[in-house]
PDB file of C-alpha atoms in Angstrom:
ATOM      1  CA  MET A   1      93.141  83.181  91.397  1.00  0.00           C
ATOM      2  CA  GLU A   2      93.599  79.537  91.911  1.00  0.00           C
ATOM      3  CA  THR A   3      93.980  79.891  95.472  1.00  0.00           C
ATOM      4  CA  ILE A   4      90.535  81.701  95.972  1.00  0.00           C
ATOM      5  CA  SER A   5      88.846  79.193  93.905  1.00  0.00           C
ATOM      6  CA  CYS A   6      90.084  76.641  95.789  1.00  0.00           C
ATOM      7  CA  GLU A   7      88.968  78.202  98.578  1.00  0.00           C
ATOM      8  CA  ILE A   8      85.608  78.393  97.640  1.00  0.00           C
ATOM      9  CA  ARG A   9      85.577  74.995  96.106  1.00  0.00           C
ATOM     10  CA  SER A  10      86.376  73.533  99.687  1.00  0.00           C
ATOM     11  CA  ILE A  11      83.014  74.768 100.931  1.00  0.00           C
ATOM     12  CA  LYS A  12      80.905  73.500  98.059  1.00  0.00           C
ATOM     13  CA  ASN A  13      78.623  70.781  99.351  1.00  0.00           C
ATOM     14  CA  PRO A  14      76.853  68.500  96.890  1.00  0.00           C
ATOM     15  CA  GLY A  15      73.869  68.489  99.074  1.00  0.00           C
ATOM     16  CA  ARG A  16      72.991  72.280  98.759  1.00  0.00           C
ATOM     17  CA  VAL A  17      73.437  75.479  96.539  1.00  0.00           C
ATOM     18  CA  LEU A  18      76.339  77.656  97.515  1.00  0.00           C
ATOM     19  CA  GLU A  19      75.152  81.413  97.875  1.00  0.00           C
ATOM     20  CA  ILE A  20      78.052  83.668  96.294  1.00  0.00           C
ATOM     21  CA  LEU A  21      77.709  87.727  96.152  1.00  0.00           C
ATOM     22  CA  GLU A  22      80.244  88.971  94.107  1.00  0.00           C
ATOM     23  CA  ALA A  23      80.407  92.713  95.936  1.00  0.00           C
ATOM     24  CA  GLY A  24      81.464  94.811  93.097  1.00  0.00           C
ATOM     25  CA  CYS A  25      80.878  92.470  90.004  1.00  0.00           C
ATOM     26  CA  GLY A  26      82.156  94.897  87.326  1.00  0.00           C
ATOM     27  CA  ARG A  27      81.964  93.077  83.738  1.00  0.00           C
ATOM     28  CA  ARG A  28      83.086  89.676  84.008  1.00  0.00           C
ATOM     29  CA  TRP A  29      83.721  86.737  86.875  1.00  0.00           C
ATOM     30  CA  CYS A  30      87.517  85.685  87.065  1.00  0.00           C
ATOM     31  CA  LEU A  31      87.231  82.644  89.087  1.00  0.00           C
ATOM     32  CA  ASP A  32      86.953  79.115  88.253  1.00  0.00           C
ATOM     33  CA  ILE A  33      84.691  77.047  90.793  1.00  0.00           C
ATOM     34  CA  GLY A  34      83.315  74.288  88.539  1.00  0.00           C
ATOM     35  CA  ASP A  35      80.081  73.897  87.160  1.00  0.00           C
ATOM     36  CA  GLY A  36      76.768  74.393  88.955  1.00  0.00           C
ATOM     37  CA  GLY A  37      76.168  74.283  92.660  1.00  0.00           C
ATOM     38  CA  TYR A  38      75.846  77.577  93.304  1.00  0.00           C
ATOM     39  CA  VAL A  39      73.964  80.706  92.536  1.00  0.00           C
ATOM     40  CA  LEU A  40      75.900  84.000  91.817  1.00  0.00           C
ATOM     41  CA  THR A  41      74.495  87.377  92.670  1.00  0.00           C
ATOM     42  CA  GLY A  42      76.569  90.449  91.402  1.00  0.00           C
ATOM     43  CA  ILE A  43      76.094  93.892  92.679  1.00  0.00           C
ATOM     44  CA  ASP A  44      77.530  96.923  91.571  1.00  0.00           C
ATOM     45  CA  LEU A  45      77.346 100.822  91.325  1.00  0.00           C
ATOM     46  CA  ASP A  46      78.136 101.115  87.508  1.00  0.00           C
ATOM     47  CA  ALA A  47      74.996 100.532  85.851  1.00  0.00           C
ATOM     48  CA  GLU A  48      76.954 100.046  82.428  1.00  0.00           C
ATOM     49  CA  ALA A  49      79.304  97.611  84.004  1.00  0.00           C
ATOM     50  CA  LEU A  50      76.412  95.635  85.308  1.00  0.00           C
ATOM     51  CA  ARG A  51      74.619  95.920  82.222  1.00  0.00           C
ATOM     52  CA  ILE A  52      77.638  94.452  80.390  1.00  0.00           C
ATOM     53  CA  ARG A  53      77.836  91.724  82.509  1.00  0.00           C
ATOM     54  CA  ARG A  54      73.876  90.628  82.325  1.00  0.00           C
ATOM     55  CA  ASP A  55      73.632  91.000  78.569  1.00  0.00           C
ATOM     56  CA  GLU A  56      77.118  90.088  77.246  1.00  0.00           C
ATOM     57  CA  THR A  57      78.776  87.859  80.126  1.00  0.00           C
ATOM     58  CA  LYS A  58      75.602  86.562  80.892  1.00  0.00           C
ATOM     59  CA  ASP A  59      76.834  84.717  84.230  1.00  0.00           C
ATOM     60  CA  LEU A  60      74.849  86.145  86.856  1.00  0.00           C
ATOM     61  CA  HIS A  61      71.586  84.558  88.118  1.00  0.00           C
ATOM     62  CA  GLU A  62      70.970  88.067  89.436  1.00  0.00           C
ATOM     63  CA  GLY A  63      72.299  91.626  89.029  1.00  0.00           C
ATOM     64  CA  ILE A  64      71.787  94.596  91.345  1.00  0.00           C
ATOM     65  CA  VAL A  65      72.894  97.918  90.722  1.00  0.00           C
ATOM     66  CA  GLY A  66      73.447  99.458  94.291  1.00  0.00           C
ATOM     67  CA  ASP A  67      75.942 100.840  96.557  1.00  0.00           C
ATOM     68  CA  LEU A  68      77.856  98.289  98.819  1.00  0.00           C
ATOM     69  CA  ARG A  69      77.564 101.034 102.163  1.00  0.00           C
ATOM     70  CA  THR A  70      73.585 101.518 101.961  1.00  0.00           C
ATOM     71  CA  THR A  71      72.072  98.226 100.019  1.00  0.00           C
ATOM     72  CA  ASP A  72      69.830  96.392 102.231  1.00  0.00           C
ATOM     73  CA  PHE A  73      69.709  92.561 101.572  1.00  0.00           C
ATOM     74  CA  GLY A  74      67.073  92.200 104.573  1.00  0.00           C
ATOM     75  CA  GLN A  75      67.659  88.687 106.405  1.00  0.00           C
ATOM     76  CA  ARG A  76      69.335  87.414 102.995  1.00  0.00           C
ATOM     77  CA  THR A  77      72.672  85.909 103.689  1.00  0.00           C
ATOM     78  CA  PHE A  78      75.821  84.297 101.692  1.00  0.00           C
ATOM     79  CA  ASP A  79      78.089  81.899 101.947  1.00  0.00           C
ATOM     80  CA  VAL A  80      80.605  83.496  99.980  1.00  0.00           C
ATOM     81  CA  ILE A  81      81.289  87.043  99.661  1.00  0.00           C
ATOM     82  CA  PHE A  82      84.079  88.186  97.067  1.00  0.00           C
ATOM     83  CA  ASN A  83      85.320  91.574  96.591  1.00  0.00           C
ATOM     84  CA  SER A  84      88.069  92.198  94.199  1.00  0.00           C
ATOM     85  CA  TYR A  85      89.640  95.535  93.696  1.00  0.00           C
ATOM     86  CA  VAL A  86      86.527  97.656  94.909  1.00  0.00           C
ATOM     87  CA  LEU A  87      87.209  98.808  98.461  1.00  0.00           C
ATOM     88  CA  GLU A  88      90.212 101.174  97.277  1.00  0.00           C
ATOM     89  CA  HIS A  89      87.589 103.239  95.385  1.00  0.00           C
ATOM     90  CA  VAL A  90      84.878 103.170  98.334  1.00  0.00           C
ATOM     91  CA  PRO A  91      84.907 106.250 100.691  1.00  0.00           C
ATOM     92  CA  GLY A  92      83.671 104.673 104.120  1.00  0.00           C
ATOM     93  CA  ALA A  93      84.815 101.280 103.333  1.00  0.00           C
ATOM     94  CA  ARG A  94      84.544 100.283 106.925  1.00  0.00           C
ATOM     95  CA  GLN A  95      80.751 100.608 106.109  1.00  0.00           C
ATOM     96  CA  VAL A  96      81.367  97.997 103.464  1.00  0.00           C
ATOM     97  CA  LEU A  97      82.875  95.633 105.559  1.00  0.00           C
ATOM     98  CA  GLU A  98      80.577  95.688 108.575  1.00  0.00           C
ATOM     99  CA  ASN A  99      77.809  94.769 105.740  1.00  0.00           C
ATOM    100  CA  PHE A 100      79.956  91.992 104.694  1.00  0.00           C
ATOM    101  CA  ASN A 101      79.853  90.601 108.136  1.00  0.00           C
ATOM    102  CA  ARG A 102      76.012  90.902 108.300  1.00  0.00           C
ATOM    103  CA  TRP A 103      75.645  89.343 104.984  1.00  0.00           C
ATOM    104  CA  VAL A 104      78.007  86.563 105.399  1.00  0.00           C
ATOM    105  CA  LYS A 105      76.577  83.143 106.955  1.00  0.00           C
ATOM    106  CA  PRO A 106      78.291  81.995 110.311  1.00  0.00           C
ATOM    107  CA  GLY A 107      80.940  79.577 108.694  1.00  0.00           C
ATOM    108  CA  GLY A 108      81.226  81.241 105.521  1.00  0.00           C
ATOM    109  CA  LEU A 109      83.954  83.262 103.872  1.00  0.00           C
ATOM    110  CA  ILE A 110      84.748  86.885 102.881  1.00  0.00           C
ATOM    111  CA  ILE A 111      87.362  87.164 100.319  1.00  0.00           C
ATOM    112  CA  ILE A 112      88.756  90.445  99.688  1.00  0.00           C
ATOM    113  CA  MET A 113      91.623  91.600  96.922  1.00  0.00           C
ATOM    114  CA  ILE A 114      93.299  95.168  97.150  1.00  0.00           C
ATOM    115  CA  PRO A 115      96.147  96.702  95.795  1.00  0.00           C
ATOM    116  CA  ASP A 116      98.451  96.939  98.765  1.00  0.00           C
ATOM    117  CA  PRO A 117      98.228 101.138  99.590  1.00  0.00           C
ATOM    118  CA  PHE A 118     102.246 100.389 100.838  1.00  0.00           C
ATOM    119  CA  SER A 119     103.755  98.548  97.580  1.00  0.00           C
ATOM    120  CA  ALA A 120     105.442 100.726  94.839  1.00  0.00           C
ATOM    121  CA  HIS A 121     102.455 100.175  92.884  1.00  0.00           C
ATOM    122  CA  GLY A 122      99.562 101.175  95.245  1.00  0.00           C
ATOM    123  CA  PHE A 123     101.296 103.978  96.590  1.00  0.00           C
ATOM    124  CA  THR A 124     102.139 105.346  93.175  1.00  0.00           C
ATOM    125  CA  ALA A 125      98.241 105.025  92.614  1.00  0.00           C
ATOM    126  CA  ARG A 126      97.413 107.116  95.788  1.00  0.00           C
ATOM    127  CA  MET A 127      99.774 109.570  95.000  1.00  0.00           C
ATOM    128  CA  THR A 128      98.748 110.171  91.353  1.00  0.00           C
ATOM    129  CA  PRO A 129      95.661 112.082  90.169  1.00  0.00           C
ATOM    130  CA  HIS A 130      92.913 110.272  88.579  1.00  0.00           C
ATOM    131  CA  TRP A 131      93.409 111.494  85.039  1.00  0.00           C
ATOM    132  CA  ILE A 132      96.929 110.084  84.897  1.00  0.00           C
ATOM    133  CA  HIS A 133      95.566 106.737  85.811  1.00  0.00           C
ATOM    134  CA  VAL A 134      93.037 106.676  82.934  1.00  0.00           C
ATOM    135  CA  LEU A 135      96.237 107.427  80.347  1.00  0.00           C
ATOM    136  CA  PHE A 136      98.296 104.575  81.784  1.00  0.00           C
ATOM    137  CA  TYR A 137      95.544 102.481  81.093  1.00  0.00           C
ATOM    138  CA  ARG A 138      94.540 103.903  77.270  1.00  0.00           C
ATOM    139  CA  LEU A 139      98.360 104.569  76.194  1.00  0.00           C
ATOM    140  CA  ILE A 140     100.225 101.840  78.364  1.00  0.00           C
ATOM    141  CA  LEU A 141      97.893  98.872  79.054  1.00  0.00           C
ATOM    142  CA  GLY A 142      95.980  99.851  75.705  1.00  0.00           C
ATOM    143  CA  TYR A 143      92.661  99.747  76.979  1.00  0.00           C
ATOM    144  CA  LYS A 144      90.818 102.214  74.801  1.00  0.00           C
ATOM    145  CA  ASN A 145      87.531 102.410  76.706  1.00  0.00           C
ATOM    146  CA  ALA A 146      89.460 103.149  79.818  1.00  0.00           C
ATOM    147  CA  GLY A 147      87.495 105.902  81.714  1.00  0.00           C
ATOM    148  CA  LYS A 148      84.285 105.254  80.228  1.00  0.00           C
ATOM    149  CA  PRO A 149      81.117 104.243  81.603  1.00  0.00           C
ATOM    150  CA  GLY A 150      81.280 100.631  82.488  1.00  0.00           C
ATOM    151  CA  TYR A 151      85.056 100.603  82.475  1.00  0.00           C
ATOM    152  CA  GLY A 152      88.001 101.287  84.842  1.00  0.00           C
ATOM    153  CA  PRO A 153      89.783 102.700  86.190  1.00  0.00           C
ATOM    154  CA  TYR A 154      88.057 104.344  89.026  1.00  0.00           C
ATOM    155  CA  PRO A 155      88.897 106.801  91.275  1.00  0.00           C
ATOM    156  CA  VAL A 156      90.986 105.470  94.181  1.00  0.00           C
ATOM    157  CA  THR A 157      90.058 106.466  97.785  1.00  0.00           C
ATOM    158  CA  TYR A 158      91.879 104.259 100.296  1.00  0.00           C
ATOM    159  CA  ASP A 159      90.508 104.520 103.469  1.00  0.00           C
ATOM    160  CA  LYS A 160      92.573 103.653 106.392  1.00  0.00           C
ATOM    161  CA  VAL A 161      90.876 100.365 106.933  1.00  0.00           C
ATOM    162  CA  VAL A 162      91.910  99.509 103.315  1.00  0.00           C
ATOM    163  CA  SER A 163      95.178  98.018 104.230  1.00  0.00           C
ATOM    164  CA  ARG A 164      96.822  95.014 105.714  1.00  0.00           C
ATOM    165  CA  GLU A 165      96.781  96.975 109.140  1.00  0.00           C
ATOM    166  CA  GLY A 166      93.268  98.190 108.665  1.00  0.00           C
ATOM    167  CA  ILE A 167      91.942  94.546 107.577  1.00  0.00           C
ATOM    168  CA  ARG A 168      93.554  92.814 110.266  1.00  0.00           C
ATOM    169  CA  ALA A 169      92.162  95.139 112.884  1.00  0.00           C
ATOM    170  CA  PHE A 170      88.640  94.854 111.584  1.00  0.00           C
ATOM    171  CA  CYS A 171      88.885  91.119 111.717  1.00  0.00           C
ATOM    172  CA  GLY A 172      90.097  91.249 115.293  1.00  0.00           C
ATOM    173  CA  GLU A 173      87.625  93.926 116.465  1.00  0.00           C
ATOM    174  CA  ASN A 174      84.674  91.820 114.933  1.00  0.00           C
ATOM    175  CA  GLY A 175      85.425  88.458 115.844  1.00  0.00           C
ATOM    176  CA  LEU A 176      86.254  87.322 112.343  1.00  0.00           C
ATOM    177  CA  VAL A 177      89.426  85.076 111.488  1.00  0.00           C
ATOM    178  CA  LEU A 178      91.850  86.160 109.052  1.00  0.00           C
ATOM    179  CA  ALA A 179      92.853  82.834 107.908  1.00  0.00           C
ATOM    180  CA  ALA A 180      95.269  83.835 105.196  1.00  0.00           C
ATOM    181  CA  GLU A 181      97.023  86.686 103.673  1.00  0.00           C
ATOM    182  CA  TYR A 182      98.823  86.545 100.468  1.00  0.00           C
ATOM    183  CA  GLY A 183     100.898  89.019  98.548  1.00  0.00           C
ATOM    184  CA  LEU A 184     100.269  88.991  94.753  1.00  0.00           C
ATOM    185  CA  SER A 185     102.557  90.480  91.980  1.00  0.00           C
ATOM    186  CA  GLY A 186      99.272  91.324  90.131  1.00  0.00           C
ATOM    187  CA  ALA A 187      98.788  91.153  86.487  1.00  0.00           C
ATOM    188  CA  SER A 188      99.786  94.686  84.638  1.00  0.00           C
ATOM    189  CA  GLY A 189      98.178  93.305  81.090  1.00  0.00           C
ATOM    190  CA  LEU A 190     101.735  93.832  79.815  1.00  0.00           C
ATOM    191  CA  ASN A 191     103.704  91.005  78.189  1.00  0.00           C
ATOM    192  CA  ASN A 192     106.698  89.634  80.735  1.00  0.00           C
ATOM    193  CA  TYR A 193     109.326  90.566  78.122  1.00  0.00           C
ATOM    194  CA  SER A 194     108.276  93.824  76.619  1.00  0.00           C
ATOM    195  CA  LEU A 195     110.117  96.806  77.272  1.00  0.00           C
ATOM    196  CA  LYS A 196     107.050  98.869  79.055  1.00  0.00           C
ATOM    197  CA  LYS A 197     106.888  95.941  81.650  1.00  0.00           C
ATOM    198  CA  LYS A 198     110.977  96.226  82.167  1.00  0.00           C
ATOM    199  CA  LEU A 199     110.668 100.001  82.763  1.00  0.00           C
ATOM    200  CA  LEU A 200     107.552  99.474  84.883  1.00  0.00           C
ATOM    201  CA  GLN A 201     109.454  97.075  87.087  1.00  0.00           C
ATOM    202  CA  ALA A 202     112.706  99.574  87.128  1.00  0.00           C
ATOM    203  CA  TYR A 203     110.608 102.040  88.441  1.00  0.00           C
ATOM    204  CA  LYS A 204     109.011  99.870  91.299  1.00  0.00           C
ATOM    205  CA  LYS A 205     112.579  98.756  92.185  1.00  0.00           C
ATOM    206  CA  THR A 206     113.775 102.621  92.286  1.00  0.00           C
ATOM    207  CA  LEU A 207     110.847 103.422  94.642  1.00  0.00           C
ATOM    208  CA  GLN A 208     111.594 100.514  96.984  1.00  0.00           C
ATOM    209  CA  VAL A 209     115.230 101.959  97.131  1.00  0.00           C
ATOM    210  CA  LEU A 210     114.192 105.240  97.666  1.00  0.00           C
ATOM    211  CA  SER A 211     111.873 104.519 100.514  1.00  0.00           C
ATOM    212  CA  LEU A 212     114.381 102.490 102.251  1.00  0.00           C
ATOM    213  CA  GLY A 213     112.414  99.557 101.457  1.00  0.00           C
ATOM    214  CA  ARG A 214     108.937 100.409 103.184  1.00  0.00           C
ATOM    215  CA  LEU A 215     107.445 100.220  99.345  1.00  0.00           C
ATOM    216  CA  SER A 216     107.456  96.604  98.045  1.00  0.00           C
ATOM    217  CA  SER A 217     108.515  96.089  94.313  1.00  0.00           C
ATOM    218  CA  ASP A 218     107.811  92.519  95.038  1.00  0.00           C
ATOM    219  CA  TYR A 219     104.257  92.466  94.808  1.00  0.00           C
ATOM    220  CA  ASN A 220     101.044  95.233  94.099  1.00  0.00           C
ATOM    221  CA  ASP A 221      98.236  93.140  95.576  1.00  0.00           C
ATOM    222  CA  VAL A 222      96.809  91.524  98.339  1.00  0.00           C
ATOM    223  CA  ILE A 223      94.277  88.858  99.169  1.00  0.00           C
ATOM    224  CA  PHE A 224      92.427  88.292 102.360  1.00  0.00           C
ATOM    225  CA  ILE A 225      90.734  84.961 102.886  1.00  0.00           C
ATOM    226  CA  ILE A 226      88.447  85.564 105.916  1.00  0.00           C
ATOM    227  CA  ARG A 227      86.152  83.220 107.925  1.00  0.00           C
ATOM    228  CA  LYS A 228      83.199  84.103 109.898  1.00  0.00           C
ATOM    229  CA  PRO A 229      83.078  81.645 112.929  1.00  0.00           C
ATOM    230  CA  THR A 230      80.158  79.098 113.148  1.00  0.00           C
ATOM    231  CA  LEU A 231      80.191  80.176 116.721  1.00  0.00           C
ATOM    232  CA  PRO A 232      80.727  83.499 118.235  1.00  0.00           C
ATOM    233  CA  ALA A 233      84.017  83.819 119.323  1.00  0.00           C
ATOM    234  CA  ARG A 234      86.614  86.255 121.027  1.00  0.00           C
ATOM    235  CA  ALA A 235      88.084  88.954 118.981  1.00  0.00           C
ATOM    236  CA  ASN A 236      91.422  87.249 117.343  1.00  0.00           C
ATOM    237  CA  LEU A 237      93.471  87.243 114.791  1.00  0.00           C
ATOM    238  CA  GLN A 238      94.979  84.022 112.677  1.00  0.00           C
ATOM    239  CA  VAL A 239      97.205  84.625 109.778  1.00  0.00           C
ATOM    240  CA  SER A 240      98.579  81.348 107.920  1.00  0.00           C
ATOM    241  CA  ALA A 241     100.355  82.891 105.178  1.00  0.00           C
ATOM    242  CA  ALA A 242     103.656  84.554 105.293  1.00  0.00           C
ATOM    243  CA  PHE A 243     103.528  88.321 103.702  1.00  0.00           C
ATOM    244  CA  PRO A 244     104.349  88.361 100.679  1.00  0.00           C
ATOM    245  CA  HIS A 245     103.523  84.988  99.206  1.00  0.00           C
TER     246      HIS A 245
END
């Protein structure tokens, strides 16, 4: 997360307020971009998660219950759009990306985090029913509220665009610059030395071997740092970070 925080801090200007949209804000903000100098707007389809964010976390300047596919901000735009572990749950995710492209200011950032559907972790999420995800969160990770209103996990969809290749193609088709792409091991919520953690890692290693290396066990998630050029640009693609990182 420090990489993302640094990217956002790098465009903060003491002379003006940074407008940030957390698209799919959930119950908490996981970044540290310093004190002040920004306005944080959160939008989420889960009304209970947004209530917790407003009433208990209390770090939003504005909270909106809404669907990222159909919400209309009118002429309002943002310097940063931060979207963390949301797109994999959205049927019609391409519409969300098109909205992000309209909502972000020229020179602004779109930051997206997803579980890679072609990691061992992402493959398992795609191929197992939702009730298994809920049991995993409750029994393995110890989240007693898992599956209740306001709490994940949410059903996964993984539209075609929600992948490394899909995001790259979208950027190229829309004149956006994919400035960086990082693979992350992801936080499982388990102690690194616990038996559960070791068993999960052994499971992922087994999937990697059985898939002849196509399903990596080295990382779970991907971060995309996308920049909207200040001036219109030809469709192009720039990836500055090796994958995985």
